[in-house]
Coordinates of C-alpha atoms in Angstrom, one line a residue:
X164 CA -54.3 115.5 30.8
X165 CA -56.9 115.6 33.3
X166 CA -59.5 118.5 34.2
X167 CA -59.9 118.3 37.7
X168 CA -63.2 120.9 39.5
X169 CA -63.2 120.9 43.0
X170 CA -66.1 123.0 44.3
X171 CA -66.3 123.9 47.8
X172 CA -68.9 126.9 49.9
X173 CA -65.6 128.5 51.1
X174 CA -62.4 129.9 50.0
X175 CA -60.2 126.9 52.1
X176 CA -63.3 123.8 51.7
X177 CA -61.0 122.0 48.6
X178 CA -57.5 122.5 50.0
X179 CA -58.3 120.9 53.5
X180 CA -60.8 118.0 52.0
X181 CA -58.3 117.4 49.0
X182 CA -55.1 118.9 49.0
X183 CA -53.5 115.9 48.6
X184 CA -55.2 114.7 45.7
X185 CA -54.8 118.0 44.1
X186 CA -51.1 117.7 44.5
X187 CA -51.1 114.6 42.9
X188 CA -53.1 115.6 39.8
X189 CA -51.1 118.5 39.4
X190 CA -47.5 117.0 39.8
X191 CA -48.5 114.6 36.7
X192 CA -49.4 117.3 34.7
X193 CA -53.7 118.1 35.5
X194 CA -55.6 121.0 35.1
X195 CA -56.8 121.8 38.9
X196 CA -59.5 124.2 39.4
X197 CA -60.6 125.5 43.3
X198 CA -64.0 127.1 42.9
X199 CA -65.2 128.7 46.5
X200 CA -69.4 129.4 45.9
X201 CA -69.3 132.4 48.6
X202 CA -66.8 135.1 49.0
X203 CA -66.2 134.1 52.5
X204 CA -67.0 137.5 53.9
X205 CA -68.5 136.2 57.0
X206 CA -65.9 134.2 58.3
X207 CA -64.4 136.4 61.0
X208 CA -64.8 138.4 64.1
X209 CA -62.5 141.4 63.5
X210 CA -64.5 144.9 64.5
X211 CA -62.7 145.9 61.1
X212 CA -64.6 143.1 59.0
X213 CA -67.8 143.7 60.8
X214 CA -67.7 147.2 59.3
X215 CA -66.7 146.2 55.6
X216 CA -67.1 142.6 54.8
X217 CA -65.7 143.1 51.9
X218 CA -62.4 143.8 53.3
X219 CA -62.6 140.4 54.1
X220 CA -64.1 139.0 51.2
X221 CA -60.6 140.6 49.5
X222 CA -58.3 138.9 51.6
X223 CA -59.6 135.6 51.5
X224 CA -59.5 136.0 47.7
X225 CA -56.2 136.8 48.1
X226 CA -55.7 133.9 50.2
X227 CA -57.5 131.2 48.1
X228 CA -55.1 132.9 44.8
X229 CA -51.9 132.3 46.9
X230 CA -53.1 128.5 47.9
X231 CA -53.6 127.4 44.8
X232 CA -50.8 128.9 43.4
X233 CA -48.8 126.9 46.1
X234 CA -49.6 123.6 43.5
X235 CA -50.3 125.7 40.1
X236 CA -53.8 125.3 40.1
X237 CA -56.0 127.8 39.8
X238 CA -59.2 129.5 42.0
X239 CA -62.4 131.4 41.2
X240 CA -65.2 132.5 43.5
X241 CA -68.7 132.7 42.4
X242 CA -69.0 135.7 44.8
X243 CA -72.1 134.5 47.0
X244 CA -72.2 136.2 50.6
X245 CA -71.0 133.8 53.1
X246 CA -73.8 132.5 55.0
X247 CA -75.9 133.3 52.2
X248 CA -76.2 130.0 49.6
X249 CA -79.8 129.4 48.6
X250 CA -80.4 126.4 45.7
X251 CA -82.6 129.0 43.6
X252 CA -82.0 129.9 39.8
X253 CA -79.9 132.6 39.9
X254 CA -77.3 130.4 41.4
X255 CA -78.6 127.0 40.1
X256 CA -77.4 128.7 36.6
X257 CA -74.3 129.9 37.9
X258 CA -73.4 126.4 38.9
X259 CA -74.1 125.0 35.4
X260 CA -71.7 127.6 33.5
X261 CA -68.9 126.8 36.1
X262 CA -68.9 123.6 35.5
X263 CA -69.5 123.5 31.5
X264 CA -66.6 126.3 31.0
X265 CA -63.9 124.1 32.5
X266 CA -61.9 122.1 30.5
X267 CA -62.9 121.7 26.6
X268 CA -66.2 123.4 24.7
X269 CA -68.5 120.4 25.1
X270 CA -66.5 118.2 27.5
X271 CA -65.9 120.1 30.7
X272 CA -64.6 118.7 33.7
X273 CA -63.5 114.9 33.5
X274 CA -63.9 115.0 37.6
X275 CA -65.7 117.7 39.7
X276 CA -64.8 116.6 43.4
X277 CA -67.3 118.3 46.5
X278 CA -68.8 117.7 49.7
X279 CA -72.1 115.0 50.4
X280 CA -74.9 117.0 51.6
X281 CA -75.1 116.1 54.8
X282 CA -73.4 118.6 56.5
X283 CA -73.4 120.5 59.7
X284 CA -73.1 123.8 57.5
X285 CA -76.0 125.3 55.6
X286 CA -73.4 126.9 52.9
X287 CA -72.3 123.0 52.7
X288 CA -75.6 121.7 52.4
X289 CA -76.8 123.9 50.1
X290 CA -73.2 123.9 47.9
X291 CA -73.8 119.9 47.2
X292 CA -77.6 120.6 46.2
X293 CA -76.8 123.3 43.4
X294 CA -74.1 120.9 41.8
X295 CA -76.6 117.6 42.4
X296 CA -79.5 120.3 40.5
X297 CA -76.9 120.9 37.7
X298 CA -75.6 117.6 36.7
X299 CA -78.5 116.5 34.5
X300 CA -78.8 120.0 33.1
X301 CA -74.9 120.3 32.0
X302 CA -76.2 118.4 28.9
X303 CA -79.2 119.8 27.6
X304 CA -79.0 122.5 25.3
X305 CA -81.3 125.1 26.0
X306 CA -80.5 125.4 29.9
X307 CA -78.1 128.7 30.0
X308 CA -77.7 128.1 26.0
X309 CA -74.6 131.4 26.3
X310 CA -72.5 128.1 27.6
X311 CA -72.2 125.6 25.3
X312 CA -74.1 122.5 26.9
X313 CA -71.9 119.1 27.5
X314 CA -71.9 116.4 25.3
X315 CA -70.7 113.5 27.9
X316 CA -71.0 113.8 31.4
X317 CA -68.0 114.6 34.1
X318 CA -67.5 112.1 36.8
X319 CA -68.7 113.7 40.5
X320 CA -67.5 112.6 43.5
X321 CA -67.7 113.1 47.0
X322 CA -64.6 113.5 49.4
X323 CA -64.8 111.9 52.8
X324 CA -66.8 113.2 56.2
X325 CA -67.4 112.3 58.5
X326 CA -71.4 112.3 59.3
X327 CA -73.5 109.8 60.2
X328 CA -76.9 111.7 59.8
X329 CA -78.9 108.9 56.9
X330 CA -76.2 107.5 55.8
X331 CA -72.0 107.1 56.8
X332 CA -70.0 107.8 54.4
X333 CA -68.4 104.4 52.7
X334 CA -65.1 105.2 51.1
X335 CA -64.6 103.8 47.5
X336 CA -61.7 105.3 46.5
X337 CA -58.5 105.7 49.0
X338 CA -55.4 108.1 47.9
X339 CA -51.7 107.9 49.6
X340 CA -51.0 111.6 50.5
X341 CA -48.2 111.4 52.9
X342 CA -45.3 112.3 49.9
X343 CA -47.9 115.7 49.7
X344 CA -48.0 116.4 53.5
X345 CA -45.8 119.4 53.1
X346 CA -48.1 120.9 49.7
X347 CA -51.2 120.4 51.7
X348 CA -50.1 122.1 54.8
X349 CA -48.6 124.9 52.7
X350 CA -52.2 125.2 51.2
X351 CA -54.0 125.2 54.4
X352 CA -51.4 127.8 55.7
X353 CA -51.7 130.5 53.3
X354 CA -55.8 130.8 54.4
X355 CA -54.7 132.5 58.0
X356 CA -57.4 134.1 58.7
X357 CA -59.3 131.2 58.9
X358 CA -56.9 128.7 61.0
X359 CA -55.2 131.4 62.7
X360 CA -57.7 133.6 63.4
X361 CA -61.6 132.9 62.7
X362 CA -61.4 129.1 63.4
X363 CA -59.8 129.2 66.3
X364 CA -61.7 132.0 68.0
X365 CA -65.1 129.9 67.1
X366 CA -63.5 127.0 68.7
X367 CA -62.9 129.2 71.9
X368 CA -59.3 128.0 71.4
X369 CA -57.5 131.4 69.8
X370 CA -55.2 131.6 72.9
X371 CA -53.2 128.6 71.9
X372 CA -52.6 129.8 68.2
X373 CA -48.5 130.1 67.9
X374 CA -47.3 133.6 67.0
X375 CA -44.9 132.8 65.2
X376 CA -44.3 131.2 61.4
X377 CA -43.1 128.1 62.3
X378 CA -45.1 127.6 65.3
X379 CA -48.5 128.2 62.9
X380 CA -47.2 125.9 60.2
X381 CA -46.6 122.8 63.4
X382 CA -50.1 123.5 64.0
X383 CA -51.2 123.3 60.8
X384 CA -49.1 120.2 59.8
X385 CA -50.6 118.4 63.3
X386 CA -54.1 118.9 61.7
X387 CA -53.4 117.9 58.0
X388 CA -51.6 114.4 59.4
X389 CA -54.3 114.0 62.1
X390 CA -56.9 113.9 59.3
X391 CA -54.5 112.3 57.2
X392 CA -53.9 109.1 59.6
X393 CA -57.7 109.0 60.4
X394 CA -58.8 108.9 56.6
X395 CA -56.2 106.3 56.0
X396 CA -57.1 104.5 58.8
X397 CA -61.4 104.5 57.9
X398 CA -60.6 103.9 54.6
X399 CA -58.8 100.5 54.8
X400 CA -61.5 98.8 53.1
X401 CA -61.6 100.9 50.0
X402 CA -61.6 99.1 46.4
X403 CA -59.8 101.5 44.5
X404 CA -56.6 102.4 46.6
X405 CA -53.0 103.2 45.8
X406 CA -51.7 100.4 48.5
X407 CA -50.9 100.4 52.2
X408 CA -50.9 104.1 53.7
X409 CA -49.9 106.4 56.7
X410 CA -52.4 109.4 55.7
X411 CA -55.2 109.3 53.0
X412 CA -58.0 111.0 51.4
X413 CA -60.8 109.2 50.6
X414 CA -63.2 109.6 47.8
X415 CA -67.2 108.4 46.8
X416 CA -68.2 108.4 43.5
X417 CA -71.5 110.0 43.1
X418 CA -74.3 108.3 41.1
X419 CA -75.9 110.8 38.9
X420 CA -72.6 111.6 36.7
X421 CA -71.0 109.2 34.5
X422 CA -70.2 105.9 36.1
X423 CA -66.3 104.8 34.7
X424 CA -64.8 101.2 35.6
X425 CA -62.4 100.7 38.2
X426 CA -59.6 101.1 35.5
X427 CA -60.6 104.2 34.3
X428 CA -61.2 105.6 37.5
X429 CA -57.9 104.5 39.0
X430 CA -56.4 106.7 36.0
X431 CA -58.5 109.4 36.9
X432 CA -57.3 109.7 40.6
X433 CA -53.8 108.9 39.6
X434 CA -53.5 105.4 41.2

C-alpha cells in the first residue's frame, strides 16, 4: 500500500486536478490524503460570508470532508486565510510536519502530488513554493525536530496546467480516468459553493447554473470530461501512460524529491 499527499491552496484544488488518479489509488487499496493550505474563506460573494467568513470557512470544510469521503480518502486544512498564503516560517514549518506525519514515522508520503508554480493564483504560487522550501528540509533532523525527520525522500509531482509563462508544461506521466468519470464528478459536486455559486458568479456566468440536482451534476460532468478529453488529448506523447485514452490526467515528476525508474513509477501511479 501506497501513501498518496495531494496538496492543493483550496478546499476543491486536488479533486478537480486529480480526482481521477485518486480514485484509482484508492480502488487498489492506497492511503489518499487531500490537504487544502487555506480555509477557503474568501471564496464567495454571499452578504452572509462577507460578515463571518468563517461561516464559510465551515462549509467548505464540510464540503472538502464529504469529497473525500466520496473515494475514502481523507482531508485536512492547514487553516490559512484564503487569499492570504505567504512562503514565511510559520507556514514553511507547517508544510514540513504535513508532509513528514503522513504515512510511516520516518518514511512519509511515497507521492505528494501539487500544482507547478506558475500559476495565475497567488494562493497557487505561493502553495508550490512552501512544498518546493520543504522538500530538502523533510530530512534533516533538527528542522521542526517535534516531527520525526524523513529518512528517504517522497516522490513530488506536478499535475498538468496549462501555462505557458517560462516554461509549458510537458506531461511525463498520462493516467486513463474515463472508468472514474462518475467518482470525479461526484467529488467536484459535493464543493457547491464553489461550482454552483462562487465560480460561476466570478465568471459572470451564475445565470446559467441549473437549479436542480441533476442539472448541476450535467454541468459538472461536461467540465470533468472536457478537461478529461483535453488532457488525454495533450498528453499523447507521454512515456509513462496506461495506453490509448478518451479522458486523462497528466502528471510531471518534480526534480528535487527522489527520482524512481519508469517501473517504479508506473507502480506508483497504478499503471
Amino acid at each position: 500500500m501506497y501513501h498518496i499527499l495531494c496538496i492543493g491552496a483550496h478546499p476543491d484544488d486536488n479533486e478537480l486536478n486529480l480526482g481521477g488518479l485518486a480514485t484509482r489509488l484508492r480502488r487498489r487499496g492506497d492511503a489518499v490524503k487531500f490537504v487544502s493550505v487555506t480555509n477557503g474563506d474568501k471564496g464567495h460573494f454571499a452578504d452572509e460570508y462577507k460578515a463571518d467568513p468563517e461561516k464559510l470557512a465551515a462549509r467548505r470544510l464540510i464540503e472538502a470532508q464529504e469529497a473525500a469521503g466520496v473515494i475514502g480518502a481523507t482531508y485536512e486544512t492547514l487553516g490559512i486565510h484564503d487569499g492570504e498564503v505567504y512562503v514565511d516560517k510559520p507556514t514553511t514549518e507547517a508544510m514540513v510536519r504535513c508532509i513528514r506525519s503522513f504515512g510511516e514515522p520516518g518514511r512519509g508520503p511515497d507521492l505528494v502530488i501539487f500544482n507547478r508554480p506558475l500559476d495565475y493564483h497567488r494562493d497557487h504560487r505561493y502553495t508550490a513554493q512552501l512544498i518546493l522550501d520543504a522538500t530538502y528540509m523533510l530530512t534533516v533532523p533538527l528542522m521542526c525536530p517535534d516531527t520525526h525527520h524523513l529518512d528517504r525522500m517522497p516522490v513530488f509531482a506536478y499535475w498538468y496546467d496549462t501555462f505557458k509563462d517560462i516554461q509549458p508544461f510537458v506531461a511525463e506521466i498520462q493516467v486513463p480516468i474515463t472508468d472514474c468519470l462518475e467518482e470525479k464528478t461526484s467529488m467536484v459536486c459535493h464543493h457547491a459553493s464553489q461550482f454552483f455559486e462562487w465560480l460561476p458568479y466570478n465568471a459572470g456566468v451564475l445565470h446559467e447554473v441549473p437549479s436542480d440536482d441533476e442539472g448541476r451534476r450535467a454541468r459538472v460532468r461536461g467540465i470533468v470530461e472536457g478537461r478529461g478529453a483535453y488532457r488525454a488529448e495533450r498528453s499523447t506523447g507521454a512515456r509513462i501512460n496506461g495506453g490509448a485514452c478518451h479522458h486523462a490526467e497528466a502528471f510531471r515528476v518534480c526534480e528535487y524529491g527522489r527520482q524512481p525508474g519508469d517501473d517504479a513509477l508506473r507502480a506508483l501511479f497504478g499503471l
